[in-house]
Coordinates of C-alpha atoms in Angstrom, one line a residue:
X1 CA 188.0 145.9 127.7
X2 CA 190.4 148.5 126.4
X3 CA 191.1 149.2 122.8
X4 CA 194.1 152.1 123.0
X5 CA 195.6 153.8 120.3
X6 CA 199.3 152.9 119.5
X7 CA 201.4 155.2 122.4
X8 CA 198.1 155.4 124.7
X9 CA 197.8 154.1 128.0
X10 CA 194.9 151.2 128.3
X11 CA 193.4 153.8 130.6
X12 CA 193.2 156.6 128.0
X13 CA 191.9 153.7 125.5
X14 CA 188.6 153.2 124.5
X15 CA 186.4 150.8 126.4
X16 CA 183.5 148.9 125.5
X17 CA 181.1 151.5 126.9
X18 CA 181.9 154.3 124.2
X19 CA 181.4 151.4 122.1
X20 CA 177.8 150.5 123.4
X21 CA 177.1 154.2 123.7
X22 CA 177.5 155.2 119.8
X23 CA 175.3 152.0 119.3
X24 CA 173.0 153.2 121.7
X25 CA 173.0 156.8 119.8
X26 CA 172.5 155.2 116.6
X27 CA 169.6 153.4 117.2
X28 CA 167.0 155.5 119.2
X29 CA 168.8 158.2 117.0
X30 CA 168.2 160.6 119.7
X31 CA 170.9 161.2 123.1
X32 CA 168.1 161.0 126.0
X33 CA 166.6 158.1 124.5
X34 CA 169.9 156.4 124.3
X35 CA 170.5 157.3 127.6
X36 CA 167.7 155.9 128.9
X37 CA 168.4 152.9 127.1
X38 CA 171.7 152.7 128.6
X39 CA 170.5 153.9 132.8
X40 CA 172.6 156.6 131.8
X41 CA 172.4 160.4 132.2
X42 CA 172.4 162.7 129.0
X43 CA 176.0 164.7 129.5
X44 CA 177.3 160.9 130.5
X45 CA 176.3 160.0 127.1
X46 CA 177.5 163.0 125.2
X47 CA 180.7 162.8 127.1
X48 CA 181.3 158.9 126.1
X49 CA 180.5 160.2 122.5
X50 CA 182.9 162.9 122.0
X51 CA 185.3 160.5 123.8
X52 CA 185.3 158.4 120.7
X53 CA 185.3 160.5 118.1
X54 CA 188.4 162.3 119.7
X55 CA 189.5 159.4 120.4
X56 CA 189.1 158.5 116.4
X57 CA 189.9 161.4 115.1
X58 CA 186.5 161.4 113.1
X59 CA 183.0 163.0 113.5
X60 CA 180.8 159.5 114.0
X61 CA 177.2 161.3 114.4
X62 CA 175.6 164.7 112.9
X63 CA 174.4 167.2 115.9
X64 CA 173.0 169.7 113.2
X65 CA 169.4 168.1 113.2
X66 CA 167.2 167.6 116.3
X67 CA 167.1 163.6 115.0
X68 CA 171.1 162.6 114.9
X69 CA 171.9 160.8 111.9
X70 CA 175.1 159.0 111.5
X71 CA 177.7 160.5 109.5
X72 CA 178.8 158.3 106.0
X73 CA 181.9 157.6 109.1
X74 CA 179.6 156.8 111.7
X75 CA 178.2 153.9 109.2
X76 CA 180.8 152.6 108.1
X77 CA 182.3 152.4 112.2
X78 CA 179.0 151.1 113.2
X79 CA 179.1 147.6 112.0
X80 CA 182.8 147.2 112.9
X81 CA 181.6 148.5 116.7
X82 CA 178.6 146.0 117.0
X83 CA 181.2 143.3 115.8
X84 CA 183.4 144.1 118.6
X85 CA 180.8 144.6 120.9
X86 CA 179.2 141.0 120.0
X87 CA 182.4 139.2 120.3
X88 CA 183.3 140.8 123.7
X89 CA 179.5 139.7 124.9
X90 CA 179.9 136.3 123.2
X91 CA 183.3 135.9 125.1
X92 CA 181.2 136.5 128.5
X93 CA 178.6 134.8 127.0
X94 CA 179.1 131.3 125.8
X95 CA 175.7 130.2 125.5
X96 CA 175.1 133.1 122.7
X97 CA 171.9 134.9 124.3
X98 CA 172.0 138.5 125.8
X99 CA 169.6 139.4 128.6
X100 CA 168.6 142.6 126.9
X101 CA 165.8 142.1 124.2
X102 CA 165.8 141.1 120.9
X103 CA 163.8 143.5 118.7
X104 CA 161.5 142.1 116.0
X105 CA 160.3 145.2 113.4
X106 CA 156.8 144.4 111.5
X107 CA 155.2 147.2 109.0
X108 CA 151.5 145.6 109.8
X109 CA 150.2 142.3 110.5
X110 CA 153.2 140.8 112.4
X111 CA 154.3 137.1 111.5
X112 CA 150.1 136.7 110.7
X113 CA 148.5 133.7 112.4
X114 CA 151.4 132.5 113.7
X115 CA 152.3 135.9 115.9
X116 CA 151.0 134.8 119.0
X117 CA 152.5 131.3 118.8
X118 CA 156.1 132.8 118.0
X119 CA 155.7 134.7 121.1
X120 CA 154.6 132.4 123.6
X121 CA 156.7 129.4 122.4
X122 CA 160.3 132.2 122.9
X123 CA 159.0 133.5 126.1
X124 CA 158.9 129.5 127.1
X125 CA 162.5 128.4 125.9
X126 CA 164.5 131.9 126.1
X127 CA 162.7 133.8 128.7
X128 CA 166.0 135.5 129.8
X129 CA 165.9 137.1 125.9
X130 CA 162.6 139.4 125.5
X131 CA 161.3 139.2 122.0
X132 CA 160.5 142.6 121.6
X133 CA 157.5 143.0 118.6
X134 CA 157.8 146.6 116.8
X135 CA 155.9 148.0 114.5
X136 CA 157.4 150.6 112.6
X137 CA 156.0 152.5 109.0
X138 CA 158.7 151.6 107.3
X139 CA 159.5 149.3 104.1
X140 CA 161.8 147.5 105.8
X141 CA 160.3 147.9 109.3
X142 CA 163.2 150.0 110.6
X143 CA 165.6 147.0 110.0
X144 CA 168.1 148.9 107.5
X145 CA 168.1 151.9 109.7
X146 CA 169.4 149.9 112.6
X147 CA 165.9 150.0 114.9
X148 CA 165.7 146.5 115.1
X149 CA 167.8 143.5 114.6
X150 CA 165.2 141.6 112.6
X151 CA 162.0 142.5 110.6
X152 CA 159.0 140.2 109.6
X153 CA 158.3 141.4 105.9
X154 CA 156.0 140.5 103.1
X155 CA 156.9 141.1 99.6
X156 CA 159.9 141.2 97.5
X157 CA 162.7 143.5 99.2
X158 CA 165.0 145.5 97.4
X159 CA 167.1 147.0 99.8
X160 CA 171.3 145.9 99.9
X161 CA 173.5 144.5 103.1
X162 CA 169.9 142.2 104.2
X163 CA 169.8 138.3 104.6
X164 CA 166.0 137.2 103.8
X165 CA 164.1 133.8 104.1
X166 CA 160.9 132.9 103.0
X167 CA 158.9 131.5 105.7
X168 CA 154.8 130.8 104.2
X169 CA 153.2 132.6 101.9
X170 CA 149.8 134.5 101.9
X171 CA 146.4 134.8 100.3
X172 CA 145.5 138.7 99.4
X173 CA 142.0 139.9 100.4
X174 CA 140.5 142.6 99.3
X175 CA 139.5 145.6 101.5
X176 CA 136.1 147.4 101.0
X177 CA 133.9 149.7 102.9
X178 CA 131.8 147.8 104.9
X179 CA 128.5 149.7 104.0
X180 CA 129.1 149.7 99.9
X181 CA 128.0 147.8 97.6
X182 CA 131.0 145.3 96.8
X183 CA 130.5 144.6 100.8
X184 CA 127.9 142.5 99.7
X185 CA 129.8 140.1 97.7
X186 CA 131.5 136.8 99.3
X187 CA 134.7 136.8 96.8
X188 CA 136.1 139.5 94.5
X189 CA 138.6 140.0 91.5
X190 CA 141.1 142.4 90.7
X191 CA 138.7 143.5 87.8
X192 CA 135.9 143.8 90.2
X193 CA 138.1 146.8 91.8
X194 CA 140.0 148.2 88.4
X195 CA 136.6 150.6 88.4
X196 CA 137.2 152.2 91.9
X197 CA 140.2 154.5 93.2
X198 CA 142.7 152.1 95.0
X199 CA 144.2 152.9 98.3
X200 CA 147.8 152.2 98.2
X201 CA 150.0 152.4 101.5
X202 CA 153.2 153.2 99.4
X203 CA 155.4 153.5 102.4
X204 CA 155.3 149.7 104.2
X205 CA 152.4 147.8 101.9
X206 CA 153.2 145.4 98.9
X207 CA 150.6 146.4 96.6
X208 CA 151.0 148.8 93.6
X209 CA 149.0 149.1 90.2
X210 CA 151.5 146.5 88.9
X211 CA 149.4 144.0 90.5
X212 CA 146.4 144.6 87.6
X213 CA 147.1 143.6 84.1
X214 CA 148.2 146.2 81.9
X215 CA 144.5 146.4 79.7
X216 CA 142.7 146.4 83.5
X217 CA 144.9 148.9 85.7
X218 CA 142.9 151.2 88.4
X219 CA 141.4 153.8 87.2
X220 CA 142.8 156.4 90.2
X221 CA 145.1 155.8 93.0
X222 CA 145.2 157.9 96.8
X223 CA 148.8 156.9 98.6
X224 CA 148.5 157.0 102.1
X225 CA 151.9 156.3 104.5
X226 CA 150.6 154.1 106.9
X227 CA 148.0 151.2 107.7
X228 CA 146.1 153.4 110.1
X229 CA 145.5 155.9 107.5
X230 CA 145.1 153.3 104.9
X231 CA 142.2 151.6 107.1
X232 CA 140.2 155.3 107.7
X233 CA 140.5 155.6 104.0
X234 CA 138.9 152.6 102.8
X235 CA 136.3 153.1 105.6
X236 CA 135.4 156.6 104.5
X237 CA 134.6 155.3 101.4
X238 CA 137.2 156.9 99.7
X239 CA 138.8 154.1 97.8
X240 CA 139.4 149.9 98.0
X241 CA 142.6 148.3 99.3
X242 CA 144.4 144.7 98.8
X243 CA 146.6 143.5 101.5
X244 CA 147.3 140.1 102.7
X245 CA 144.7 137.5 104.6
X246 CA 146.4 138.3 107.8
X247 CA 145.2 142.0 107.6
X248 CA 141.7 141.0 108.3
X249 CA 143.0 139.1 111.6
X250 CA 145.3 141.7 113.0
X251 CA 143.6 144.8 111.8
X252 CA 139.7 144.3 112.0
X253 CA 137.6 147.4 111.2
X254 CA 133.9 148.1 112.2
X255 CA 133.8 150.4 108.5
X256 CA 136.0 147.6 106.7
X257 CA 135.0 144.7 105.1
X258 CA 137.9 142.0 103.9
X259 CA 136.8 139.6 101.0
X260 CA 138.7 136.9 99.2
X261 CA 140.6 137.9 96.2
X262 CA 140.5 135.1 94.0
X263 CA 142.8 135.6 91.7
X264 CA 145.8 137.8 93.1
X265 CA 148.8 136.3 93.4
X266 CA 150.6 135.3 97.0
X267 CA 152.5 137.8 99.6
X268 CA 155.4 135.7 100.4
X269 CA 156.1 136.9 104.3
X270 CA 159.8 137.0 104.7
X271 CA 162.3 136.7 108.2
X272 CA 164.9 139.6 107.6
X273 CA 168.2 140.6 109.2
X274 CA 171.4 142.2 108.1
X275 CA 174.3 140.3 106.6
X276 CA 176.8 141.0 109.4
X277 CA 177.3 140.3 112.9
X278 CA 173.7 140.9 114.8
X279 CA 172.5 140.0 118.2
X280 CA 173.1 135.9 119.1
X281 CA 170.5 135.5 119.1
X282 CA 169.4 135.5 115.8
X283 CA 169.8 131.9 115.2
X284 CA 167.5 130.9 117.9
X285 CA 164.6 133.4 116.2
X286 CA 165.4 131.9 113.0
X287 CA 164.8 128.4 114.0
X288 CA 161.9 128.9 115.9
X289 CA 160.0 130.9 113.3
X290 CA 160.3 127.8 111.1
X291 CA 159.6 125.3 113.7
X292 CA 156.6 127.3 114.2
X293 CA 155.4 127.6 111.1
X294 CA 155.6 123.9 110.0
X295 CA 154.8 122.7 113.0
X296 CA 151.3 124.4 112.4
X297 CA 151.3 123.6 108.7
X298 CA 151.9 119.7 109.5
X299 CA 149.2 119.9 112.2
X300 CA 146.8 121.9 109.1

């Protein structure tokens, strides 16, 4: 496929490989990576680039920084190349599924209990599609940066240009150091933790002081960036945390103890993508994640 400018041979055009190239570059971010991505070498890559942009007339990705970063041209081309790229793979492609993966972005805890079954069940029905599981430290799990093409989230979202769907909702628990005292309760309040300095993961966790009433806030906060570090903190005994039930199952830790917290509201876990054309095979991950999940809650 060749997309010339007016007065251009098809030859001098641009093809569907500079397309799948910037893509490539916008994603991983970096030009070695997206080579490797693409079997590619690095100048074949770079070459394809600067192909397009000449071609365009327009600088599509910022060299100045060892991490590229698109220019304010480069995103607004990018979701006009992935649409041409998805309808040229589509026409090739009637039965809607590309053989290169489908990249699912968590921040922590996946899709919860129903991970593994989500999984298993797509490696049955669309084993020619890898479901790729990613977790990235990131609010939205690397989804509005491009990283992946859908993101298992919990907690109200904020950011523009995503499509979101509740899927089930989850208990909270609260997170204490296995060796303290509130270890050796079987259930705990949020007033049983207002006393003691609250570990909050600001960058991909739902909780924030908002959660306590306004008379029973947290006495002192310590914001860590990442689960990891939010786990080692509440081990040390440096603070309590509140997450959702499904922390305890994916992220057990010898120094942490989880305990019900009785009365915290829900995390409502949400399926994200972004409202535009995305891989085809979207719709199948869609459906299935809600087959899944009632299917398990009808069996409950």
């Amino acid at each position: 496929m060749s997309i010339g400018r007016s007065g251009q041979s098809a030859g001098r055009g641009i093809e569907v490989r500079h397309l799948r190239a910037f893509l490539a570059v916008a994603d991983e971010g970096n030009v070695t990576r997206a080579a490797a991505r693409l079997r590619l070498t690095q100048p074949a890559v770079s070459r394809t680039l600067a192909a397009l942009e000449q071609h365009l007339g327009i600088r599509l990705v910022d060299r100045s920084t060892h991490h590229l970063v698109l220019t304010p041209e480069g995103v607004a081309f990018r979701d006009k190349a992935a649409a041409a790229v998805a309808a040229f793979d589509t026409a090739l492609d009637p039965g809607g599924l590309r053989h290169w993966p489908l990249r699912l972005g968590h921040a922590w805890s996946a899709f919860g209990p129903y991970t593994t079954p989500l999984l298993r069940r797509w490696q049955e029905l669309y084993p020619q599609t890898p479901l790729e599981l990613l977790r990235i430290d990131d609010r939205t799990a690397g989804l509005t940066r491009g990283e992946v093409d859908a993101a298992l989230l919990r907690g109200p979202v904020e950011a523009p240009g995503l499509v979101t769907e509740v899927l089930f909702e989850e208990d909270r628990v609260a997170a204490v150091a296995a060796d303290g005292p509130l270890a050796d309760r079987t259930a705990l309040r949020l007033t049983d933790l207002a006393g003691e300095t609250v570990v909050l993961n600001t960058v991909s966790g739902t909780t924030t002081a908002d959660l306590w009433p306004a008379s029973a806030r947290p006495t002192a906060t310590l914001t860590v960036a990442n689960t990891d570090d939010w786990l080692t903190a509440i081990a040390a005994g440096r603070g309590v945390g509140v997450s959702a039930a499904s922390t305890a199952g994916m992220h057990p830790h010898t120094g942490v103890a989880y305990r019900p917290l009785l009365d915290a509201p829900p995390v409502p876990v949400l399926l994200a993508r972004r409202d535009g054309p995305g891989h085809p095979a979207l719709p199948n991950l869609v459906a299935l994640a809600r087959e899944v999940v009632g299917r398990d809650a009808g069996d409950g």
